[in-house]
Short mmCIF file of C-alpha atoms in Angstrom, two decimals:
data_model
loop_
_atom_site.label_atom_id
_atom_site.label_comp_id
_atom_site.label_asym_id
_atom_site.label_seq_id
_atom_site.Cartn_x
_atom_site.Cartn_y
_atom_site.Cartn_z
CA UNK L 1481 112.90 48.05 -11.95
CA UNK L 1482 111.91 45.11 -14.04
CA UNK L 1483 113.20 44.85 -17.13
CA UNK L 1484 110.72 44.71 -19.72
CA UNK L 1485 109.06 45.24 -23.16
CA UNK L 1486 105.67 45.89 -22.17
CA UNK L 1487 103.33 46.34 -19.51
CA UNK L 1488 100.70 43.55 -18.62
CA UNK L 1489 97.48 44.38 -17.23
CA UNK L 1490 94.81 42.74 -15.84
CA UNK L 1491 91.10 43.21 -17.56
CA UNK L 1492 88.94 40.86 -15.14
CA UNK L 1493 89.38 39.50 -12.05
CA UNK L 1494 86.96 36.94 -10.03
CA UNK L 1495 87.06 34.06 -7.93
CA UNK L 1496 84.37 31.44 -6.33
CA UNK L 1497 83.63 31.22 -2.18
CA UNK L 1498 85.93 29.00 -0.52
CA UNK L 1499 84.00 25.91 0.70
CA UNK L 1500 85.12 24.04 3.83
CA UNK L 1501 87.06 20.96 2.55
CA UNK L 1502 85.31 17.27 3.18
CA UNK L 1503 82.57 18.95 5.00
CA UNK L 1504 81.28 21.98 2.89
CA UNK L 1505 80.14 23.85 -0.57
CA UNK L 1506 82.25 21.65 -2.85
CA UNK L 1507 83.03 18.29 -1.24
CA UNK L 1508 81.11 16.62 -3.75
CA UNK L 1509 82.34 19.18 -6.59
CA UNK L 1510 84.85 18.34 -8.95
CA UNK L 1511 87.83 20.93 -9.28
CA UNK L 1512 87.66 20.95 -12.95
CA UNK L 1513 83.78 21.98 -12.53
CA UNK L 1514 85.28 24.51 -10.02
CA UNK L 1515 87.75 25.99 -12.65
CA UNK L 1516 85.77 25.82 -15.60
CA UNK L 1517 82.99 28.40 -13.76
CA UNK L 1518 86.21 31.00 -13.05
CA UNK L 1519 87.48 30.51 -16.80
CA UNK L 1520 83.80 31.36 -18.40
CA UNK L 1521 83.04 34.48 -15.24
CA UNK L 1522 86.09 35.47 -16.02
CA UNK L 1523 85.66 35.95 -19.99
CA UNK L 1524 81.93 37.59 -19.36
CA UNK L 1525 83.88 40.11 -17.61
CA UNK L 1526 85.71 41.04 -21.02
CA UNK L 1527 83.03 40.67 -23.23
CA UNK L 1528 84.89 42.36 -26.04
CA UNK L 1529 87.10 39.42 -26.17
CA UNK L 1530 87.56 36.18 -28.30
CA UNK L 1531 89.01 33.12 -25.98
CA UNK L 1532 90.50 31.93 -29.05
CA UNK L 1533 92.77 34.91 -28.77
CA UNK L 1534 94.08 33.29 -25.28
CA UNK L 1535 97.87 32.32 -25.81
CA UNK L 1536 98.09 29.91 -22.78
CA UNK L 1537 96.38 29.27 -19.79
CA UNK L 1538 98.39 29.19 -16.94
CA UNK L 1539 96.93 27.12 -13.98
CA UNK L 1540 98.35 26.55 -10.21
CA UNK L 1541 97.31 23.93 -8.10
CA UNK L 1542 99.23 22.32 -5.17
CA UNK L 1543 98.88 18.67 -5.85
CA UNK L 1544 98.01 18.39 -9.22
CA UNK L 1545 96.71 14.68 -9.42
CA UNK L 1546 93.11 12.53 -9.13
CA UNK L 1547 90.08 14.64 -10.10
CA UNK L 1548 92.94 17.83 -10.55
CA UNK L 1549 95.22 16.12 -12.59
CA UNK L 1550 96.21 14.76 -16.34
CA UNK L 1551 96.81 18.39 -16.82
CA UNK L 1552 94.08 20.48 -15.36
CA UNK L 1553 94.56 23.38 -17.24
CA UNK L 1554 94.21 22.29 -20.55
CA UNK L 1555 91.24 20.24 -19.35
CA UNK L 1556 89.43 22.71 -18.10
CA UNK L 1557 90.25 25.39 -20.77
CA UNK L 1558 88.71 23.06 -23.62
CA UNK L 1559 85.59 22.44 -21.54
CA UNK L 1560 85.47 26.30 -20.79
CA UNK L 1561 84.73 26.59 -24.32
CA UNK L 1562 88.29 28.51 -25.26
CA UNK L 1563 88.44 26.18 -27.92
CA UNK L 1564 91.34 23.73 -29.24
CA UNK L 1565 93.81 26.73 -30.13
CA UNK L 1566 94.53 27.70 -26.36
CA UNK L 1567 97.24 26.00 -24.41
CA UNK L 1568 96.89 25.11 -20.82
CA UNK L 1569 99.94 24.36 -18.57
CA UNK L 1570 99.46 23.32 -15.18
CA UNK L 1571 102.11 24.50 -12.50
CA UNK L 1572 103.40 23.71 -8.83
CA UNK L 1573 104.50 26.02 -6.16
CA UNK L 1574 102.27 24.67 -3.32
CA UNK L 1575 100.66 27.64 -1.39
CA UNK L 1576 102.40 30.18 -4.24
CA UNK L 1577 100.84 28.52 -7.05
CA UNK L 1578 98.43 30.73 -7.86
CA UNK L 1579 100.02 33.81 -7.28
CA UNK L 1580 102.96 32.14 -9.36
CA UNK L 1581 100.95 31.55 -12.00
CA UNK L 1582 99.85 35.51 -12.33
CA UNK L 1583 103.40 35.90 -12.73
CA UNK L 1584 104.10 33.54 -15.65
CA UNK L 1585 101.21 34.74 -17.39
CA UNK L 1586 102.19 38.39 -17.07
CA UNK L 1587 105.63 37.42 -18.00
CA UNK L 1588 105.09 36.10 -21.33
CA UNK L 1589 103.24 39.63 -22.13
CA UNK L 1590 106.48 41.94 -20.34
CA UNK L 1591 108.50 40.32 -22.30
CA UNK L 1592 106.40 40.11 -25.63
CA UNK L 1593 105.87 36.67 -26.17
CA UNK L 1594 101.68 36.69 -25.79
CA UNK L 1595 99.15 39.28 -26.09
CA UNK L 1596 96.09 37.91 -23.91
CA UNK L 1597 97.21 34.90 -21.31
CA UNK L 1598 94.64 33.54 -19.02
CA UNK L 1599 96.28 32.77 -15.27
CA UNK L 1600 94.28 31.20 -11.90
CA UNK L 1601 94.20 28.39 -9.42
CA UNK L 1602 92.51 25.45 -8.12
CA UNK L 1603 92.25 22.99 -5.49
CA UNK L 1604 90.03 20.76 -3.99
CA UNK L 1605 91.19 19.56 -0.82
CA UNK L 1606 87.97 17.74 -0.11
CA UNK L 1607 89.09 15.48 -3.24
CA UNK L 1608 93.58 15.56 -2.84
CA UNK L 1609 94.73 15.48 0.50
CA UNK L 1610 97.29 17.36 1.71
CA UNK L 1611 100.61 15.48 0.45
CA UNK L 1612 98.31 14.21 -2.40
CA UNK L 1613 97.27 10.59 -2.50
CA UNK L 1614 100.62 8.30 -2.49
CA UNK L 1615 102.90 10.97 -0.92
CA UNK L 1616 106.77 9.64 -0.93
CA UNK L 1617 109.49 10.89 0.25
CA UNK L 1618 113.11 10.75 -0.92
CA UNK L 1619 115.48 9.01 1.51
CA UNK L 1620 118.13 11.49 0.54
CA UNK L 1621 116.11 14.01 2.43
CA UNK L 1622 117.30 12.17 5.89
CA UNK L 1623 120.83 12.33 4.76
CA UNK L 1624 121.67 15.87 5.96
CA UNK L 1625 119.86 17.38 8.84
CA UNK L 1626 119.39 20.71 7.19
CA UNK L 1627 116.97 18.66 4.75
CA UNK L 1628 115.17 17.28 7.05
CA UNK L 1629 112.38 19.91 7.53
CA UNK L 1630 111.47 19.16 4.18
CA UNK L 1631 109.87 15.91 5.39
CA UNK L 1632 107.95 18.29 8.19
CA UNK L 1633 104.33 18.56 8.43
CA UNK L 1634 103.01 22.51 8.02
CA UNK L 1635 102.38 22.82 11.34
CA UNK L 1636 105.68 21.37 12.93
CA UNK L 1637 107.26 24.01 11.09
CA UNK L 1638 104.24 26.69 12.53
CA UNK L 1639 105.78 25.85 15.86
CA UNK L 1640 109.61 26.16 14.85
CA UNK L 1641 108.67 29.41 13.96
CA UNK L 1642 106.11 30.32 16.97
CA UNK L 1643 109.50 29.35 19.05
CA UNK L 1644 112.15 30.80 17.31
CA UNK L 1645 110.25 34.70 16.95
CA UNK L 1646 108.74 33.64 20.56
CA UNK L 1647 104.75 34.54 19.14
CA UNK L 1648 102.51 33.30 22.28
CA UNK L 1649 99.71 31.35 22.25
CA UNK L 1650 97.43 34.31 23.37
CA UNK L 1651 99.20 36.44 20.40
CA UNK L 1652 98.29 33.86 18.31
CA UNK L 1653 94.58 33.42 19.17
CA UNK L 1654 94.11 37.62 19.36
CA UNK L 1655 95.36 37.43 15.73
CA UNK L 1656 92.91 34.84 14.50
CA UNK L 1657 90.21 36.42 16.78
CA UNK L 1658 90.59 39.48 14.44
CA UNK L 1659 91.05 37.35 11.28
CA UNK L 1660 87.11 36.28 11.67
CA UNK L 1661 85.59 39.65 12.97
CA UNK L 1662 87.19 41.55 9.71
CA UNK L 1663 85.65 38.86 7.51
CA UNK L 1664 82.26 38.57 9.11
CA UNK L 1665 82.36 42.68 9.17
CA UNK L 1666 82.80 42.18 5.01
CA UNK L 1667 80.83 39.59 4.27
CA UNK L 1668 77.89 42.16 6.02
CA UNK L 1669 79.25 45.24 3.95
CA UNK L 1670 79.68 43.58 0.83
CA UNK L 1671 83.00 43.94 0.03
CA UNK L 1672 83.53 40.71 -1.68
CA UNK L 1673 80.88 41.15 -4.38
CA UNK L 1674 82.79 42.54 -6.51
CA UNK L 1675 85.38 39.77 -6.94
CA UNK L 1676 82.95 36.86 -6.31
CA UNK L 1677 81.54 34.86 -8.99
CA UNK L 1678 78.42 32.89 -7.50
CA UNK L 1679 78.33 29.18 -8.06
CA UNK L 1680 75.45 26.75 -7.92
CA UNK L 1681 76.05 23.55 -6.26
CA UNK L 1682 73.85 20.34 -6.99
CA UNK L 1683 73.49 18.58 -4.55
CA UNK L 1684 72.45 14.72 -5.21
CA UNK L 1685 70.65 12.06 -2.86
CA UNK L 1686 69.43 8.97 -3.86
CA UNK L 1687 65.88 7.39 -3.14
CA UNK L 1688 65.76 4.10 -1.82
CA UNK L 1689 62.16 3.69 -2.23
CA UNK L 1690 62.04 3.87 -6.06
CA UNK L 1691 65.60 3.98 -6.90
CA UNK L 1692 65.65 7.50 -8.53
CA UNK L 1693 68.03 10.46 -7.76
CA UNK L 1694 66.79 13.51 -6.04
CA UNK L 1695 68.40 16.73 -7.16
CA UNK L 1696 68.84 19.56 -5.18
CA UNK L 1697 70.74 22.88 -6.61
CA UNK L 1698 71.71 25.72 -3.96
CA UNK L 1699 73.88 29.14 -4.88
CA UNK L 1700 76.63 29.81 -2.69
CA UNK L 1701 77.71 33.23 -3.02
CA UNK L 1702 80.29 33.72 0.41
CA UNK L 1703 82.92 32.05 1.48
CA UNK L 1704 82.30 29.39 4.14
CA UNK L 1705 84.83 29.56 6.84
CA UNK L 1706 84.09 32.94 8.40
CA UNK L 1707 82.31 32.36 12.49
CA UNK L 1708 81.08 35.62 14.02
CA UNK L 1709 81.57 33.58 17.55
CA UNK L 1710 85.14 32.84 17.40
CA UNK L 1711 86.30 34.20 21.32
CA UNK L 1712 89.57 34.51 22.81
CA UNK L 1713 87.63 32.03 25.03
CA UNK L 1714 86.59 29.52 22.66
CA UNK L 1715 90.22 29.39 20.94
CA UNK L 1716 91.99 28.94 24.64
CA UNK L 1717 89.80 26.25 25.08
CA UNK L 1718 91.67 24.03 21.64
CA UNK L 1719 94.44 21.60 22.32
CA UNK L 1720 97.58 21.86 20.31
CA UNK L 1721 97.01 19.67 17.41
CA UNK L 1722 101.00 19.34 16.14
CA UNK L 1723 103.13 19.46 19.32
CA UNK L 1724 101.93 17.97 22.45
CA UNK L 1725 103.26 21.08 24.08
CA UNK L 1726 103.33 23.54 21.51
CA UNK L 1727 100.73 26.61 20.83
CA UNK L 1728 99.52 25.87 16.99
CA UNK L 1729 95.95 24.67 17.38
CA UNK L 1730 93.16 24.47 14.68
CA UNK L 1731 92.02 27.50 15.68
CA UNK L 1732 95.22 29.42 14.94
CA UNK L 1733 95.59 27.94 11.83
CA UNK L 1734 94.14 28.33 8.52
CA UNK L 1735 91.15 26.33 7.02
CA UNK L 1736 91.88 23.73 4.71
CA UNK L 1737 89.08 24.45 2.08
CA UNK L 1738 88.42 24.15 -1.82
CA UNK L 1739 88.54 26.92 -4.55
CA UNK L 1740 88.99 28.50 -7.70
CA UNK L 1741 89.80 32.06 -8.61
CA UNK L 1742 91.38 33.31 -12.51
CA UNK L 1743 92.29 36.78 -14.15
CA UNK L 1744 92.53 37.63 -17.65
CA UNK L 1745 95.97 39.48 -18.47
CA UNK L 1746 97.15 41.40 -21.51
CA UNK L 1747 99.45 44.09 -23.27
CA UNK L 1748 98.71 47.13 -24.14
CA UNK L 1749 98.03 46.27 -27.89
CA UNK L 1750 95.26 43.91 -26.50
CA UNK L 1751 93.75 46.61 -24.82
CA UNK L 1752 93.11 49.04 -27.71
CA UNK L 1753 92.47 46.09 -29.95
CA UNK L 1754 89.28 44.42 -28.01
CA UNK L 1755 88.70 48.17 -26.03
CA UNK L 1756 89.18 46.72 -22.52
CA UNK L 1757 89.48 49.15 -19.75
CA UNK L 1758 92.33 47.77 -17.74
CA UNK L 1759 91.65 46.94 -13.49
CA UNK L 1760 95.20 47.13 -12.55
CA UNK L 1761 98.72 46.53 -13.94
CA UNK L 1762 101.57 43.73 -12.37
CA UNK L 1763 104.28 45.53 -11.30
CA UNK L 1764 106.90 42.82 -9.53
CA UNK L 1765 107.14 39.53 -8.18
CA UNK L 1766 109.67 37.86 -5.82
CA UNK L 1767 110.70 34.60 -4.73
CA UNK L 1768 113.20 33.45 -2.14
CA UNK L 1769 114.03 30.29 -0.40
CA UNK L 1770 114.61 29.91 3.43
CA UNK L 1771 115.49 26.65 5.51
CA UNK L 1772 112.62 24.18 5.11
CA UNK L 1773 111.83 23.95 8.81
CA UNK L 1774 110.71 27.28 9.37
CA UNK L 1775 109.21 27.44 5.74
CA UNK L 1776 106.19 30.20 7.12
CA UNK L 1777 108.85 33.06 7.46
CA UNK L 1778 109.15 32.84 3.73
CA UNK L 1779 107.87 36.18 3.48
CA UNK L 1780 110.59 38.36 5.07
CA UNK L 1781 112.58 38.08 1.83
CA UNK L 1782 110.66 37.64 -0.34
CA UNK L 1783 108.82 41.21 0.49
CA UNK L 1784 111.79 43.47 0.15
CA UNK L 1785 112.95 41.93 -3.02
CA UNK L 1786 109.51 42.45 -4.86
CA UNK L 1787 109.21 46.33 -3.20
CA UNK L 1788 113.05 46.65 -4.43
CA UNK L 1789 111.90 45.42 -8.09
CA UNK L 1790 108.73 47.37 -7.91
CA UNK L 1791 110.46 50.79 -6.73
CA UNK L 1792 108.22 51.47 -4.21
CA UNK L 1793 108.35 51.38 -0.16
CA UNK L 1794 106.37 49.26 2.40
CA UNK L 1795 104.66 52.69 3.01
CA UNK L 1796 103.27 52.92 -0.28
CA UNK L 1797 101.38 49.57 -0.21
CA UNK L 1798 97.24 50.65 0.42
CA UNK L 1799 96.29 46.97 -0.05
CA UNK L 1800 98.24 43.58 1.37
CA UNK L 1801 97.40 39.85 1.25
CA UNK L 1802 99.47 38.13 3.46
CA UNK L 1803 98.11 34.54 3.73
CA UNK L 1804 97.61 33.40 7.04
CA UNK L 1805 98.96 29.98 6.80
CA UNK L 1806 99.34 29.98 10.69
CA UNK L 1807 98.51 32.89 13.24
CA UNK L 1808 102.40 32.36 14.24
CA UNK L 1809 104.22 32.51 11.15
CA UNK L 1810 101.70 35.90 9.91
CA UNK L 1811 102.98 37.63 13.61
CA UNK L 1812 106.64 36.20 12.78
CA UNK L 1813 106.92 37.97 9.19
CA UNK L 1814 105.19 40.55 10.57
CA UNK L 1815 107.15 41.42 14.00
CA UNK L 1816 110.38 40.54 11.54
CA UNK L 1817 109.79 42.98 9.23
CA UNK L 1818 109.27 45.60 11.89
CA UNK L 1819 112.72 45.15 13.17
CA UNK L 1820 114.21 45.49 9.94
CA UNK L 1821 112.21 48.58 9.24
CA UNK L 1822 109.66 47.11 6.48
CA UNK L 1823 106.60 48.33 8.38
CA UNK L 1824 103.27 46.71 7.08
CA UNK L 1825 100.35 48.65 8.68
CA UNK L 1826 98.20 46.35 10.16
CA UNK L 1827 94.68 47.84 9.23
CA UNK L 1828 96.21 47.44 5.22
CA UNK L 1829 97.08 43.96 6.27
CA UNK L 1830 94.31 41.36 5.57
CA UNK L 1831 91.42 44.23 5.74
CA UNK L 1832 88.96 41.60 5.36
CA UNK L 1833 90.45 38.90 6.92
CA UNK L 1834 92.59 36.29 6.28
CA UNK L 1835 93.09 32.17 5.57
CA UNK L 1836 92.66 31.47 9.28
CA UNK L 1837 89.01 32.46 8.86
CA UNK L 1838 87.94 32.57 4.80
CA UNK L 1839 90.28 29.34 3.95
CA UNK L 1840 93.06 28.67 2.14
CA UNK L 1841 92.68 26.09 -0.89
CA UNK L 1842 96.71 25.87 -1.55
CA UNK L 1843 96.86 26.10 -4.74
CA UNK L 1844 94.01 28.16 -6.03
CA UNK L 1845 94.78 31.33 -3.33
CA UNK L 1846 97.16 33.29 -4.94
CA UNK L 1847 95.14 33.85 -7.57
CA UNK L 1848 92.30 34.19 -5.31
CA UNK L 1849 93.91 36.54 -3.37
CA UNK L 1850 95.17 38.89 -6.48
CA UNK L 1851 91.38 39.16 -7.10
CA UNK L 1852 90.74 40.58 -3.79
CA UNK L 1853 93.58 42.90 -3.93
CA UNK L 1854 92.17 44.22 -7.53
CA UNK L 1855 88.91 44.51 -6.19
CA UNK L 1856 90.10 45.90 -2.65
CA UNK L 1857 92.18 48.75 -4.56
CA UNK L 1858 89.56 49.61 -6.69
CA UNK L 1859 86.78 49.97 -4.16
CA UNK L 1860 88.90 51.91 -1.66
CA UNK L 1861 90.74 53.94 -3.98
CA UNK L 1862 94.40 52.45 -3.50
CA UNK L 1863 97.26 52.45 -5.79
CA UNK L 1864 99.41 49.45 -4.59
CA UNK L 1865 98.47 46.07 -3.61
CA UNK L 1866 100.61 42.90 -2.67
CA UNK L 1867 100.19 39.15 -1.95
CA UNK L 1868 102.17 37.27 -0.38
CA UNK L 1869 102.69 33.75 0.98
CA UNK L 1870 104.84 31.38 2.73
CA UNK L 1871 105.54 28.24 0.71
CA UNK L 1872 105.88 24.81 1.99
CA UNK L 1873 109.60 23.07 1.52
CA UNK L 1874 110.76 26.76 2.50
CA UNK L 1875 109.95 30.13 0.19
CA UNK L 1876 108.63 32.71 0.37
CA UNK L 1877 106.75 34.80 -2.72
CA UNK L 1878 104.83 37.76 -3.67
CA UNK L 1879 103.47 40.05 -6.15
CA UNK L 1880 102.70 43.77 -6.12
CA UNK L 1881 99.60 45.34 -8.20
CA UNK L 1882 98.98 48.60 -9.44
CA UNK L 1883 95.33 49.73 -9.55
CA UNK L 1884 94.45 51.78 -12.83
#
């Protein structure tokens, strides 16, 4: 186990829908306009507490620069109302920033440095590219061949590891098939409700007959990237978009997208002190490295090291977020862990669906993804809950939830 002072728990939980980056919801939406919605929905959910009580505000996001950057965090936590008195800290671990964040945030509490900490994620891919605007890299990175799959682009390393665990194109396909029917199937039973916080876009057009602005204001309440006609047929049909000859296609892959999601964490003396009823408690987190070029099988070790930490089995786990970065690396870590006896059960896997067919806005989706697990447990009845990522440059991380 952990060692620790103090639990950490988690009072409220929400995220926004994931738009479809350059092309959806948010392409005209600022990120800190993204994050500031999550900070306040995330506060109504506790109305029993001050925001000046916050210690820090602990914010992920993959390329932190442009509309995201000059801190982000602290930004968006002044403009969120929290006032002057609350820190903000904006932090980096690509696809695990988000979830990484959680864990700083419920760090500070285990250990008793803070009381109430506010953790989440943004990005806006519509606005940062992926590799941000002026990506450079070092020249030391060609020096030594095993560096070199830093420099790779995510899906390069998609097909490393779609050849080295041999995961088939029609594998591949089948998976994301099922990625888009279990998200349509829970969009129509409502079982994102509970961790969605609505968000109303404006939507501006200019008149060129009298030189005004027209404004138009929609709310978008589901994520975007979900299509009840995705076919095994349709997704044959796709080229390979990385590899002239490989088997990682746009359709296998997930959806680059924009996002925001945020929880509210604190120790037990916060509880009785504001009388919040707790959603679920962070247990463990975990964080390994692996060789850059096959960067998606990050999760293989970084699984059994959080279950190790959090004293519990892969057969305990009611609730798991594995982020479909690619169809091939999700079957990889999967079929991996298998052999090695670390049996996920594939209805607790992704129950209502995955990146490859909700999105995946780097940054912002671990915390976006600890929502749904929160939410998940608590409307199924489940104890434990994980998410878990691969990270680009090669990691792997995740975190493990207890629902109360």
């Amino acid at each position: 186990m952990s060692k620790q002072v103090q639990d950490a728990y988690i009072v409220s939980a929400t995220r926004l829908p994931i738009g479809k980056s350059g092309r959806g919801y948010f392409k005209n939406t600022r990120p800190d306009e993204m994050l500031v919605k999550v900070m306040q929905a995330v506060m109504a959910q506790a109305p029993g507490i001050d925001p000046a009580a916050i210690e820090d505000a602990i914010i992920g996001c993959s390329f932190p620069e442009g509309e995201q950057g000059m801190n982000i965090a602290r930004v968006a936590s002044v403009l969120a109302g929290f006032g002057p008195t609350v820190g903000g800290v904006t932090i980096n671990r690509y696809c695990a920033s988000g979830i990484t964040a959680v864990q700083m945030a419920a760090d500070r509490i285990r250990v008793g440095e803070a009381d109430v900490m506010f953790a989440g994620g943004v990005e806006s891919m519509s606005m940062i590219p992926m590799g941000g605007n002026k990506p450079s890299l070092s020249p030391l990175i060609f020096e030594k061949d095993e560096n070199i799959g830093i420099a790779y682009g995510m899906g390069l390393t998609a097909e490393k590891v779609a050849e080295k665990w041999k995961i088939s194109r029609e594998a591949q396909d089948a998976f994301s098939v099922e990625s888009h029917r279990r998200a349509v199937a829970a969009m129509a039973a409502g079982h994102f409700d509970a961790e969605m916080t609505p968000f109303d876009v404006i939507e501006r057009t200019p008149n060129l007959a009298d030189g005004t602005v027209n404004t138009k204001t929609r709310t978008v309440k589901l994520d975007e990237g979900a299509r009840p006609d995705t076919s095994l047929e349709g997704l044959a049909k796709l080229k390979p978009v990385f590899a002239a000859k490989g088997s990682v296609t746009a359709g296998n892959s997930s959806q680059t997208s924009d996002g925001s999601g945020g929880l509210l964490i604190v120790s037990e003396a916060a509880l009785k002190r504001y009388n919040l009823t707790p959603l679920a408690r962070f247990v463990s987190f975990a964080v390994k490295g692996v060789p850059p070029e096959i960067m998606g099988i990050g999760p293989i070790e970084a699984i059994p090291a959080a279950l190790k930490s959090a004293g519990i089995t892969a057969a305990q786990l009611d609730w798991i977020e594995l982020n479909e970065a690619f169809a091939a690396q999700s079957l990889a870590v999967l079929n991996d862990l298998d052999s090695k006896g670390i049996e996920l059960d594939r209805a607790k896997v992704n129950p209502n669906g995955g990146a490859i067919a909700l999105g995946h806005p780097l940054g912002a989706t671990g915390a976006i993804r600890a929502a749904s697990v929160i939410h998940g447990l608590r409307r199924t009845g489940g104890k434990y809950g994980m998410v878990t990522m691969c990270v680009g440059a090669g990691q792997g991380a995740a975190g493990i939830f207890e629902r109360l």
